[in-house]
CSV table of C-alpha atoms and ligand atoms in Angstrom, one decimal:
chain,number,residue,atom,x,y,z
A,1,MET,CA,-3.3,49.6,-94.1
A,2,LYS,CA,-5.3,52.0,-92.0
A,3,PHE,CA,-5.7,52.7,-88.4
A,4,PHE,CA,-9.3,52.3,-87.1
A,5,PRO,CA,-9.6,53.2,-83.5
A,6,LEU,CA,-13.2,53.0,-82.3
A,7,ILE,CA,-14.0,53.6,-78.7
A,8,PRO,CA,-13.9,57.2,-77.6
A,9,ARG,CA,-15.4,55.7,-74.4
A,10,GLY,CA,-14.1,52.6,-72.6
A,11,ILE,CA,-11.0,52.8,-70.5
A,12,ARG,CA,-7.2,52.5,-70.9
A,13,TYR,CA,-6.7,49.3,-68.8
A,14,THR,CA,-3.3,48.7,-67.3
A,15,ASP,CA,-2.2,46.5,-64.5
A,16,SER,CA,1.4,46.2,-63.2
A,17,THR,CA,0.8,42.8,-61.6
A,18,VAL,CA,0.1,40.9,-64.9
A,19,PRO,CA,3.0,38.6,-65.9
A,20,PRO,CA,5.6,39.8,-68.4
A,21,ARG,CA,4.8,39.0,-72.1
A,22,ASP,CA,8.3,37.7,-73.0
A,23,SER,CA,8.0,34.0,-73.0
A,24,SER,CA,6.2,31.0,-71.3
A,25,VAL,CA,7.4,28.4,-68.8
A,26,THR,CA,6.1,24.9,-68.8
A,27,ALA,CA,4.3,23.9,-65.6
A,28,PHE,CA,5.0,20.5,-63.9
A,29,LEU,CA,2.6,17.7,-64.9
A,30,PRO,CA,0.1,17.2,-62.1
A,31,GLY,CA,0.1,13.9,-60.2
A,32,LEU,CA,-3.7,14.1,-60.1
A,33,SER,CA,-5.7,15.8,-62.9
A,34,VAL,CA,-9.2,17.0,-62.4
A,35,ILE,CA,-11.0,17.1,-65.8
A,36,PRO,CA,-14.4,18.8,-65.6
A,37,LEU,CA,-17.3,17.6,-67.8
A,38,ILE,CA,-18.3,21.2,-68.4
A,39,GLN,CA,-15.6,23.3,-70.1
A,40,HIS,CA,-17.9,24.9,-72.6
A,41,ILE,CA,-21.1,27.0,-72.5
A,42,GLY,CA,-23.6,24.1,-73.0
A,43,SER,CA,-24.7,21.1,-71.0
A,44,LYS,CA,-22.4,18.6,-69.3
A,45,ALA,CA,-20.6,16.1,-71.5
A,46,ASN,CA,-21.7,12.5,-70.9
A,47,PRO,CA,-18.9,10.5,-69.3
A,48,VAL,CA,-17.8,7.4,-71.3
A,49,VAL,CA,-15.3,6.1,-68.8
A,50,THR,CA,-15.8,5.3,-65.1
A,51,VAL,CA,-13.8,4.8,-61.9
A,52,GLY,CA,-11.1,2.2,-62.4
A,53,ASP,CA,-10.8,2.6,-66.2
A,54,ARG,CA,-7.3,3.2,-67.7
A,55,VAL,CA,-7.1,6.2,-70.1
A,56,GLY,CA,-4.4,7.4,-72.5
A,57,GLU,CA,-3.4,11.0,-73.2
A,58,GLY,CA,-6.1,12.3,-75.5
A,59,THR,CA,-8.6,9.5,-74.8
A,60,LEU,CA,-12.3,10.6,-75.1
A,61,ILE,CA,-13.7,10.6,-71.6
A,62,GLY,CA,-16.9,12.7,-72.1
A,63,ARG,CA,-19.1,12.9,-75.1
A,64,GLY,CA,-20.7,16.4,-75.8
A,65,GLN,CA,-24.5,16.5,-75.8
A,66,GLY,CA,-26.1,18.9,-78.3
A,67,LEU,CA,-25.5,22.5,-79.1
A,68,GLY,CA,-23.1,24.3,-76.8
A,69,SER,CA,-21.6,21.0,-75.5
A,70,ALA,CA,-18.2,19.6,-76.5
A,71,ASN,CA,-16.2,16.4,-76.2
A,72,ILE,CA,-13.8,16.2,-73.3
A,73,HIS,CA,-10.5,14.2,-73.4
A,74,ALA,CA,-8.0,12.9,-70.8
A,75,THR,CA,-4.9,15.1,-70.8
A,76,VAL,CA,-2.6,12.7,-69.1
A,77,PRO,CA,-2.2,8.9,-69.2
A,78,GLY,CA,-3.4,7.2,-66.0
A,79,ARG,CA,-6.4,5.7,-64.2
A,80,VAL,CA,-9.7,7.3,-63.3
A,81,VAL,CA,-9.7,7.2,-59.5
A,82,ARG,CA,-12.7,9.3,-58.6
A,83,ILE,CA,-15.7,11.3,-59.9
A,84,VAL,CA,-16.1,14.5,-57.9
A,85,SER,CA,-18.9,17.2,-57.9
A,86,TRP,CA,-18.7,20.7,-56.7
A,87,LYS,CA,-20.6,24.0,-56.8
A,88,MET,CA,-18.9,26.8,-58.6
A,89,ALA,CA,-19.1,30.4,-57.3
A,90,GLU,CA,-22.1,31.2,-59.6
A,91,GLY,CA,-24.0,28.3,-58.0
A,92,LEU,CA,-23.7,26.0,-61.0
A,93,SER,CA,-22.7,22.4,-60.3
A,94,ASN,CA,-20.0,20.6,-62.2
A,95,ASP,CA,-18.6,17.1,-62.2
A,96,ALA,CA,-15.1,16.0,-62.9
A,97,LEU,CA,-13.1,12.9,-63.5
A,98,VAL,CA,-10.0,12.6,-61.4
A,99,ILE,CA,-7.1,10.9,-63.2
A,100,LYS,CA,-4.0,9.6,-61.4
A,101,LEU,CA,-1.0,10.0,-63.6
A,102,ASP,CA,0.4,6.6,-64.5
A,103,GLY,CA,2.0,5.2,-67.7
A,104,SER,CA,3.8,6.8,-70.6
A,105,PHE,CA,2.9,9.7,-72.7
A,106,GLU,CA,2.2,9.1,-76.4
A,107,LYS,CA,2.3,12.7,-77.6
A,108,LEU,CA,4.1,14.9,-75.1
A,109,GLY,CA,7.8,15.2,-76.1
A,110,ARG,CA,7.4,12.6,-78.9
A,111,TYR,CA,7.6,12.8,-82.6
A,112,GLU,CA,4.2,13.7,-83.8
A,113,GLU,CA,2.6,12.4,-87.0
A,114,VAL,CA,1.4,15.1,-89.3
A,115,PHE,CA,-1.8,14.7,-91.3
A,116,PRO,CA,-2.2,16.7,-94.5
A,117,TRP,CA,-5.5,18.6,-94.6
A,118,ASP,CA,-5.7,20.7,-97.8
A,119,THR,CA,-7.6,18.0,-99.7
A,120,ILE,CA,-10.0,17.2,-96.8
A,121,PRO,CA,-13.5,18.5,-97.7
A,122,PRO,CA,-14.9,21.3,-95.4
A,123,PHE,CA,-17.6,19.2,-93.7
A,124,GLU,CA,-15.0,16.5,-92.8
A,125,LEU,CA,-12.7,19.2,-91.3
A,126,GLN,CA,-15.7,20.4,-89.2
A,127,ARG,CA,-16.3,16.9,-88.0
A,128,ILE,CA,-12.6,16.5,-86.9
A,129,ILE,CA,-12.8,19.9,-85.1
A,130,ALA,CA,-15.9,18.8,-83.3
A,131,GLU,CA,-14.5,15.3,-82.5
A,132,TYR,CA,-11.4,16.9,-80.8
A,133,GLY,CA,-13.7,19.1,-78.6
A,134,ILE,CA,-12.4,22.5,-79.9
A,135,VAL,CA,-14.1,25.4,-78.2
A,136,GLU,CA,-13.5,29.2,-78.3
A,137,MET,CA,-10.7,29.3,-75.8
A,138,GLU,CA,-10.5,33.0,-75.3
A,139,GLY,CA,-13.4,33.1,-72.9
A,140,SER,CA,-16.8,32.0,-74.1
A,141,GLY,CA,-16.2,28.2,-74.5
A,142,ARG,CA,-18.6,28.0,-77.4
A,143,PRO,CA,-17.8,24.9,-79.5
A,144,VAL,CA,-16.2,26.0,-82.8
A,145,SER,CA,-18.3,23.4,-84.6
A,146,ASP,CA,-21.5,25.3,-83.5
A,147,MET,CA,-20.0,28.5,-84.9
A,148,PHE,CA,-19.4,26.8,-88.3
A,149,TYR,CA,-22.9,25.5,-88.1
A,150,SER,CA,-24.4,28.9,-87.6
A,151,LEU,CA,-22.6,30.1,-90.8
A,152,ARG,CA,-24.8,27.8,-92.9
A,153,SER,CA,-27.6,30.3,-93.0
A,154,ALA,CA,-25.3,33.1,-94.2
A,155,GLN,CA,-26.6,34.5,-97.5
A,156,ASP,CA,-23.5,36.5,-98.5
A,157,THR,CA,-19.8,35.9,-98.5
A,158,VAL,CA,-18.1,34.7,-95.3
A,159,SER,CA,-14.8,35.9,-93.9
A,160,LEU,CA,-12.6,34.7,-91.1
A,161,VAL,CA,-11.6,37.4,-88.6
A,162,VAL,CA,-8.4,36.6,-86.7
A,163,ARG,CA,-9.0,38.6,-83.5
A,164,CYS,CA,-5.7,39.8,-82.0
A,165,VAL,CA,-6.8,42.9,-80.2
A,166,PHE,CA,-5.0,43.2,-76.9
A,167,ASP,CA,-7.1,45.7,-75.0
A,168,ASP,CA,-6.8,43.9,-71.7
A,169,PRO,CA,-3.3,43.2,-70.1
A,170,TRP,CA,-4.7,39.9,-68.8
A,171,LEU,CA,-4.6,38.6,-72.4
A,172,ALA,CA,-0.8,38.2,-71.9
A,173,ALA,CA,-1.0,34.4,-72.4
A,174,ASP,CA,-2.7,34.9,-75.8
A,175,TYR,CA,0.1,37.3,-76.8
A,176,VAL,CA,2.8,34.9,-75.8
A,177,LEU,CA,1.1,32.0,-77.6
A,178,LEU,CA,0.9,34.1,-80.7
A,179,LYS,CA,4.6,34.9,-80.6
A,180,GLU,CA,5.7,31.3,-79.8
A,181,ARG,CA,3.2,29.5,-82.1
A,182,LEU,CA,2.8,31.9,-85.0
A,183,GLU,CA,3.1,29.2,-87.7
A,184,ALA,CA,0.4,27.1,-86.0
A,185,VAL,CA,-1.9,30.1,-85.7
A,186,ALA,CA,-1.4,30.9,-89.4
A,187,GLU,CA,-2.1,27.3,-90.5
A,188,GLY,CA,-5.0,27.1,-88.0
A,189,SER,CA,-6.5,30.2,-89.8
A,190,LEU,CA,-6.1,28.5,-93.2
A,191,ILE,CA,-7.8,25.3,-91.9
A,192,ALA,CA,-10.6,27.3,-90.3
A,193,ALA,CA,-11.1,29.3,-93.5
A,194,ARG,CA,-11.3,26.0,-95.5
A,195,ALA,CA,-13.7,24.4,-93.0
A,196,GLY,CA,-16.0,27.4,-93.1
A,197,ARG,CA,-15.8,27.9,-96.9
A,198,MET,CA,-14.5,31.4,-96.2
A,199,GLU,CA,-13.3,33.6,-99.0
A,200,ARG,CA,-11.1,36.1,-97.1
A,201,ILE,CA,-9.1,36.3,-93.9
A,202,VAL,CA,-9.2,39.6,-92.0
A,203,LEU,CA,-6.5,40.2,-89.4
A,204,VAL,CA,-7.7,42.6,-86.8
A,205,PHE,CA,-4.8,43.7,-84.5
A,206,SER,CA,-4.3,46.4,-82.0
A,207,ARG,CA,-1.8,48.9,-83.5
A,208,ARG,CA,1.0,48.4,-81.0
A,209,GLU,CA,1.2,44.7,-82.2
A,210,LYS,CA,1.6,45.6,-85.8
A,211,ASP,CA,5.0,43.9,-86.2
A,212,ILE,CA,3.6,40.5,-85.3
A,213,ALA,CA,0.6,41.2,-87.5
A,214,HIS,CA,2.9,41.7,-90.5
A,215,SER,CA,4.8,38.5,-89.7
A,216,LEU,CA,1.4,36.6,-89.7
A,217,MET,CA,0.4,38.3,-92.9
A,218,GLU,CA,3.6,37.3,-94.6
A,219,ILE,CA,3.0,33.6,-93.8
A,220,LEU,CA,-0.7,33.7,-94.9
A,221,GLU,CA,-0.1,35.6,-98.1
A,222,LYS,CA,1.9,32.6,-99.4
A,223,ALA,CA,-1.3,30.5,-99.3
A,224,GLY,CA,-3.0,32.7,-101.9
A,225,ILE,CA,-6.2,33.6,-100.0
A,226,PRO,CA,-7.1,37.3,-99.9
A,227,ILE,CA,-5.9,38.9,-96.7
A,228,THR,CA,-6.9,42.2,-95.1
A,229,LEU,CA,-5.2,43.8,-92.2
A,230,ILE,CA,-7.1,46.2,-89.9
A,231,LEU,CA,-5.3,48.0,-87.1
A,232,THR,CA,-7.4,49.1,-84.2
A,233,GLY,CA,-6.9,51.0,-81.0
A,234,SER,CA,-6.4,49.2,-77.7
A,235,ARG,CA,-8.8,51.0,-75.3
A,236,TYR,CA,-10.8,48.3,-73.4
A,237,PRO,CA,-13.2,46.8,-74.6
A,238,GLN,CA,-12.1,47.3,-78.2
A,239,ARG,CA,-11.9,43.5,-78.6
A,240,ASN,CA,-15.5,43.0,-77.8
A,241,ARG,CA,-17.5,41.6,-80.6
A,242,ARG,CA,-19.8,44.6,-80.9
A,243,GLU,CA,-16.9,47.1,-81.0
A,244,LEU,CA,-15.0,44.9,-83.4
A,245,GLU,CA,-17.9,44.5,-85.8
A,246,ILE,CA,-18.4,48.3,-85.9
A,247,VAL,CA,-14.7,48.8,-86.8
A,248,ILE,CA,-14.7,46.0,-89.5
A,249,ARG,CA,-17.9,47.3,-91.1
A,250,ARG,CA,-16.5,50.8,-91.2
A,251,TYR,CA,-13.3,49.6,-92.8
A,252,ALA,CA,-15.2,47.5,-95.4
A,253,GLN,CA,-17.4,50.5,-96.3
A,254,LYS,CA,-14.4,52.9,-96.7
A,255,GLU,CA,-12.3,50.4,-98.7
A,256,LYS,CA,-15.3,49.1,-100.7
A,257,ILE,CA,-14.6,45.5,-99.7
A,258,GLU,CA,-17.3,42.9,-99.4
A,259,LEU,CA,-16.6,41.1,-96.1
A,260,GLY,CA,-20.1,39.7,-95.7
A,261,THR,CA,-20.8,37.6,-92.6
A,262,PHE,CA,-17.7,36.9,-90.4
A,263,LEU,CA,-16.6,34.5,-87.8
A,264,ALA,CA,-14.1,35.8,-85.3
A,265,LEU,CA,-11.6,33.4,-83.7
A,266,GLY,CA,-8.6,34.2,-81.4
A,267,PRO,CA,-5.0,32.8,-81.5
A,268,ALA,CA,-5.5,30.1,-78.9
A,269,THR,CA,-8.5,28.7,-80.7
A,270,LEU,CA,-6.7,28.8,-84.1
A,271,ALA,CA,-3.7,27.0,-82.7
A,272,ALA,CA,-6.1,24.3,-81.2
A,273,ILE,CA,-7.8,23.9,-84.6
A,274,HIS,CA,-4.3,23.4,-86.1
A,275,ASP,CA,-3.5,20.7,-83.5
A,276,ALA,CA,-6.8,18.9,-84.0
A,277,VAL,CA,-6.6,18.7,-87.7
A,278,LYS,CA,-2.9,18.5,-88.4
A,279,LEU,CA,-1.8,16.5,-85.4
A,280,ARG,CA,-5.1,14.8,-84.5
A,281,LYS,CA,-4.7,16.1,-80.9
A,282,PRO,CA,-7.4,17.5,-78.6
A,283,ILE,CA,-6.7,20.4,-76.3
A,284,LEU,CA,-4.3,18.9,-73.8
A,285,SER,CA,-2.7,22.1,-72.4
A,286,ARG,CA,-3.1,25.9,-72.7
A,287,TYR,CA,-1.2,29.1,-72.1
A,288,VAL,CA,-2.3,30.8,-68.8
A,289,ALA,CA,-1.3,34.2,-67.4
A,290,VAL,CA,-0.8,33.8,-63.7
A,291,GLY,CA,-0.5,37.0,-61.7
A,292,GLY,CA,-2.0,39.5,-59.3
A,293,SER,CA,-0.5,41.4,-56.3
A,294,ALA,CA,-0.6,38.3,-54.1
A,295,ILE,CA,1.5,36.2,-56.4
A,296,LYS,CA,5.3,36.1,-55.7
A,297,LYS,CA,6.4,35.4,-59.3
A,298,PRO,CA,3.8,36.2,-62.0
A,299,GLN,CA,4.5,34.3,-65.2
A,300,VAL,CA,2.8,33.0,-68.4
A,301,MET,CA,2.7,29.2,-68.1
A,302,LYS,CA,1.9,26.3,-70.4
A,303,VAL,CA,-0.4,24.3,-68.2
A,304,GLN,CA,-1.9,20.8,-68.7
A,305,ILE,CA,-5.7,21.0,-68.6
A,306,GLY,CA,-6.9,19.6,-65.3
A,307,THR,CA,-4.0,21.0,-63.2
A,308,ARG,CA,-5.4,22.4,-60.0
A,309,ILE,CA,-5.1,26.2,-59.5
A,310,GLY,CA,-3.5,25.8,-56.0
A,311,GLU,CA,-0.6,23.8,-57.6
A,312,ILE,CA,-0.1,26.5,-60.2
A,313,PHE,CA,0.1,29.2,-57.6
A,314,ALA,CA,2.7,27.1,-55.7
A,315,GLU,CA,4.8,26.9,-58.8
A,316,CYS,CA,4.8,30.7,-59.0
A,317,GLY,CA,6.3,30.8,-55.5
A,318,GLY,CA,3.1,31.0,-53.6
A,319,PHE,CA,1.5,34.1,-52.0
A,320,VAL,CA,3.3,37.1,-50.6
A,321,ASP,CA,0.4,37.4,-48.2
A,322,LYS,CA,-3.2,36.1,-47.8
A,323,PRO,CA,-5.1,36.9,-51.0
A,324,ARG,CA,-8.4,38.7,-50.8
A,325,ARG,CA,-9.8,37.6,-54.1
A,326,ILE,CA,-8.8,34.6,-56.3
A,327,GLY,CA,-10.3,34.3,-59.8
A,328,SER,CA,-10.1,33.0,-63.3
A,329,GLY,CA,-10.3,35.1,-66.5
A,330,SER,CA,-9.8,38.8,-66.6
A,331,PRO,CA,-10.4,40.5,-63.3
A,332,LEU,CA,-12.9,42.8,-64.9
A,333,LEU,CA,-15.1,40.0,-66.1
A,334,GLY,CA,-13.7,36.9,-64.6
A,335,ARG,CA,-15.3,34.5,-62.1
A,336,THR,CA,-14.3,34.1,-58.5
A,337,VAL,CA,-12.6,30.8,-57.6
A,338,VAL,CA,-13.8,29.5,-54.3
A,339,ASP,CA,-11.8,26.2,-54.2
A,340,MET,CA,-8.0,26.0,-54.9
A,341,ASP,CA,-8.7,22.4,-56.2
A,342,GLU,CA,-10.6,23.9,-59.1
A,343,PRO,CA,-8.6,23.0,-62.3
A,344,VAL,CA,-7.5,24.9,-65.3
A,345,ILE,CA,-9.9,24.3,-68.1
A,346,LYS,CA,-9.9,25.0,-71.9
A,347,THR,CA,-11.0,28.6,-71.3
A,348,SER,CA,-8.8,29.6,-68.4
A,349,PHE,CA,-6.6,32.2,-70.1
A,350,ALA,CA,-5.7,33.9,-66.8
A,351,ILE,CA,-5.8,33.2,-63.1
A,352,PHE,CA,-5.1,35.8,-60.5
A,353,ALA,CA,-4.9,36.4,-56.8
A,354,PHE,CA,-5.2,39.9,-55.3
A,355,LEU,CA,-4.3,41.4,-52.0
A,356,SER,CA,-6.9,43.9,-50.7
A,357,GLY,CA,-4.9,47.0,-51.8
A,358,GLN,CA,-5.2,46.1,-55.5
A,359,LEU,CA,-8.9,45.7,-55.1
A,360,GLY,CA,-9.2,49.3,-54.1
A,361,GLY,CA,-10.7,48.5,-50.7
A,362,THR,CA,-14.2,47.4,-49.9
A,363,PHE,CA,-15.6,50.7,-48.7
A,364,ARG,CA,-18.7,51.7,-50.5
A,365,SER,CA,-20.5,55.0,-50.3
A,366,LYS,CA,-23.5,56.6,-52.0
A,367,CYS,CA,-23.6,57.6,-55.6
A,368,ILE,CA,-22.3,61.1,-55.8
A,369,GLY,CA,-23.7,61.7,-59.3
A,370,CYS,CA,-20.3,62.4,-60.9
A,371,GLY,CA,-21.3,60.8,-64.2
A,372,GLU,CA,-18.0,58.9,-64.7
A,373,CYS,CA,-19.9,55.7,-65.4
A,374,ARG,CA,-21.8,57.3,-68.2
A,375,VAL,CA,-18.6,58.7,-69.7
A,376,VAL,CA,-16.9,55.3,-70.1
A,377,CYS,CA,-19.9,53.1,-71.1
A,378,PRO,CA,-19.1,51.9,-74.6
A,379,VAL,CA,-22.7,51.2,-75.4
A,380,GLY,CA,-23.9,54.7,-74.2
A,381,LEU,CA,-26.0,53.3,-71.3
A,382,ASP,CA,-26.6,55.1,-68.0
A,383,PRO,CA,-25.1,52.6,-65.5
A,384,GLU,CA,-26.0,54.8,-62.5
A,385,ALA,CA,-29.7,54.7,-63.5
A,386,LEU,CA,-29.6,50.9,-64.2
A,387,TYR,CA,-27.9,50.2,-60.9
A,388,LYS,CA,-30.5,52.2,-58.9
A,389,TYR,CA,-33.3,50.5,-60.9
A,390,VAL,CA,-32.1,47.0,-60.3
A,391,ASN,CA,-31.5,47.7,-56.6
A,392,CYS,CA,-34.8,49.5,-56.3
A,393,THR,CA,-33.2,52.4,-54.5
A,394,GLU,CA,-35.1,54.9,-56.6
A,395,SER,CA,-38.1,55.0,-58.8
A,396,LEU,CA,-37.0,55.9,-62.3
A,397,TYR,CA,-38.4,56.9,-65.6
A,398,VAL,CA,-38.5,53.7,-67.6
A,399,ARG,CA,-38.5,53.4,-71.3
A,400,PRO,CA,-38.0,50.6,-73.8
A,401,GLY,CA,-34.4,50.3,-74.9
A,402,LYS,CA,-31.0,49.7,-74.1
A,403,ALA,CA,-30.3,47.8,-70.9
A,404,ALA,CA,-30.2,44.4,-72.5
A,405,GLU,CA,-27.3,45.7,-74.6
A,406,CYS,CA,-25.1,45.8,-71.5
A,407,TYR,CA,-22.5,43.1,-72.0
A,408,GLY,CA,-20.9,43.5,-68.6
A,409,CYS,CA,-17.5,44.9,-69.7
A,410,GLY,CA,-17.0,46.3,-66.2
A,411,CYS,CA,-15.8,49.8,-67.2
A,412,CYS,CA,-18.5,51.6,-65.2
A,413,GLU,CA,-17.6,49.6,-62.1
A,414,VAL,CA,-13.8,50.3,-62.4
A,415,VAL,CA,-14.2,54.1,-62.6
A,416,CYS,CA,-17.0,54.6,-59.9
A,417,PRO,CA,-15.4,56.6,-57.1
A,418,SER,CA,-18.1,55.3,-54.7
A,419,ARG,CA,-17.1,51.7,-55.5
A,420,LEU,CA,-20.6,50.6,-56.3
A,421,PRO,CA,-21.0,47.1,-57.9
A,422,LEU,CA,-22.6,48.6,-61.1
A,423,SER,CA,-21.9,46.0,-63.8
A,424,THR,CA,-22.1,43.1,-61.3
A,425,SER,CA,-25.6,44.1,-60.3
A,426,ILE,CA,-26.8,44.9,-63.9
A,427,ILE,CA,-25.5,41.6,-65.3
A,428,ARG,CA,-26.8,39.6,-62.3
A,429,SER,CA,-30.3,41.1,-62.9
A,430,ALA,CA,-30.1,40.3,-66.6
A,431,LEU,CA,-29.1,36.7,-65.9
A,432,LYS,CA,-32.1,36.3,-63.7
A,433,GLY,CA,-34.3,37.4,-66.6
A,434,ASN,CA,-35.1,40.7,-64.8
A,435,TYR,CA,-34.4,42.8,-67.9
A,436,VAL,CA,-34.5,46.4,-67.0
A,437,TRP,CA,-35.5,48.9,-69.7
A,438,ILE,CA,-34.1,52.3,-69.1
B,501,SF4,S1,-23.4,49.5,-68.2
B,501,SF4,FE1,-22.7,47.5,-69.1
B,501,SF4,S2,-21.8,48.0,-71.1
B,501,SF4,FE2,-21.9,49.9,-69.9
B,501,SF4,S3,-19.9,50.2,-68.9
B,501,SF4,FE3,-21.3,49.1,-67.4
B,501,SF4,S4,-20.9,47.0,-67.8
B,501,SF4,FE4,-20.1,48.0,-69.6
B,502,SF4,S1,-19.6,56.6,-61.3
B,502,SF4,FE1,-20.6,55.9,-59.4
B,502,SF4,S2,-20.8,57.7,-58.2
B,502,SF4,FE2,-20.4,58.4,-60.3
B,502,SF4,S3,-22.5,58.7,-61.2
B,502,SF4,FE3,-21.9,56.6,-61.7
B,502,SF4,S4,-22.7,55.3,-60.0
B,502,SF4,FE4,-22.7,57.5,-59.3
């Protein structure tokens, strides 16, 4: 076992307002659940129930349509009472089915039937994972079945990477899930490896979590599949796919191990794969880190998908004062929430509410040319130049290259003493197709 820190750049990201990582509390079941038809990266799922229909817990209510889209299920028993539409902060529209809780639960708190999976062929496991609408729950929302599909073109060996790099304190919910559902994460890893015909499991953990890494390794070793443990640093954004791949390739080269193509999945997704295949259960709930300086009692909660964000904040004691920013995901990358009736979805690993002090104020001044943004950029870009270019504040020397490599980690924006919206502007420009080449 070796330690492979990578990023000499990046930032050490800490935040005293994230919830403690000790344990989770279970949130109340919502009387009204709002289940969006987009909880993934692709197009809207096609609704298969309508207003007035009765649904059970886990009933299919939206059928995924093509690549990037995933099936959507009811998360409580009840009746569909409305279909609502709203515009999200990015301007995208979404529709949701509103379900009024009514009737008894068939899964929650009941004895669950267990389905053996070790003789099921890989293609059938992939079908089950797709049927239960499993997506990458640690942020992207990409359907896991699409990820398996993309492995078909791999010419070499394929490895599963269990990605447990906690470089961002807002990943607290993933950490608590890993502690509380370690057996499910382990078995989910074995199921994923079988479904993707993978020959090795690579555990990539940040070094300070090495105890839990060893516990996971002990469980997995009993299954007889080759296991490799790589410990990394925890400077943000060590967990990013690009940084992770560099670490893994460097490890493979040093140790002379053939890892081939790899598929990286996080603990929440692996637990969901376990539930889909072994319990025939879609994603009904998820672990969410609820925090920020405006929240009276930050905590990691187990929340039913479809619970409205306003209700979750109320369960955390409400606000100490009027929040200045409410959002979902990590504050560095996350999206702003404009309506407290927006619900928790499959990818909502954190929700936060900040007072203005925590935002560092809104005062912006001119670039002072300190170069801090260049020092921290993990890709080696020049965020100052990119920012000035996309905002047309200066004419710059332009050469083909790097700007499209910006993945919006937010490091440059955090360190800028002039509080310029560096990554926000660069990414917005890239999303509009205005690729800047500097
Ligand atoms: S330019 Fe992009 S990749 Fe570099 S620090 Fe800023 S957001 Fe991150
Ligand atoms: S960190 Fe901000 S002030 Fe410093 S060079 Fe970059 S853009 Fe300019």
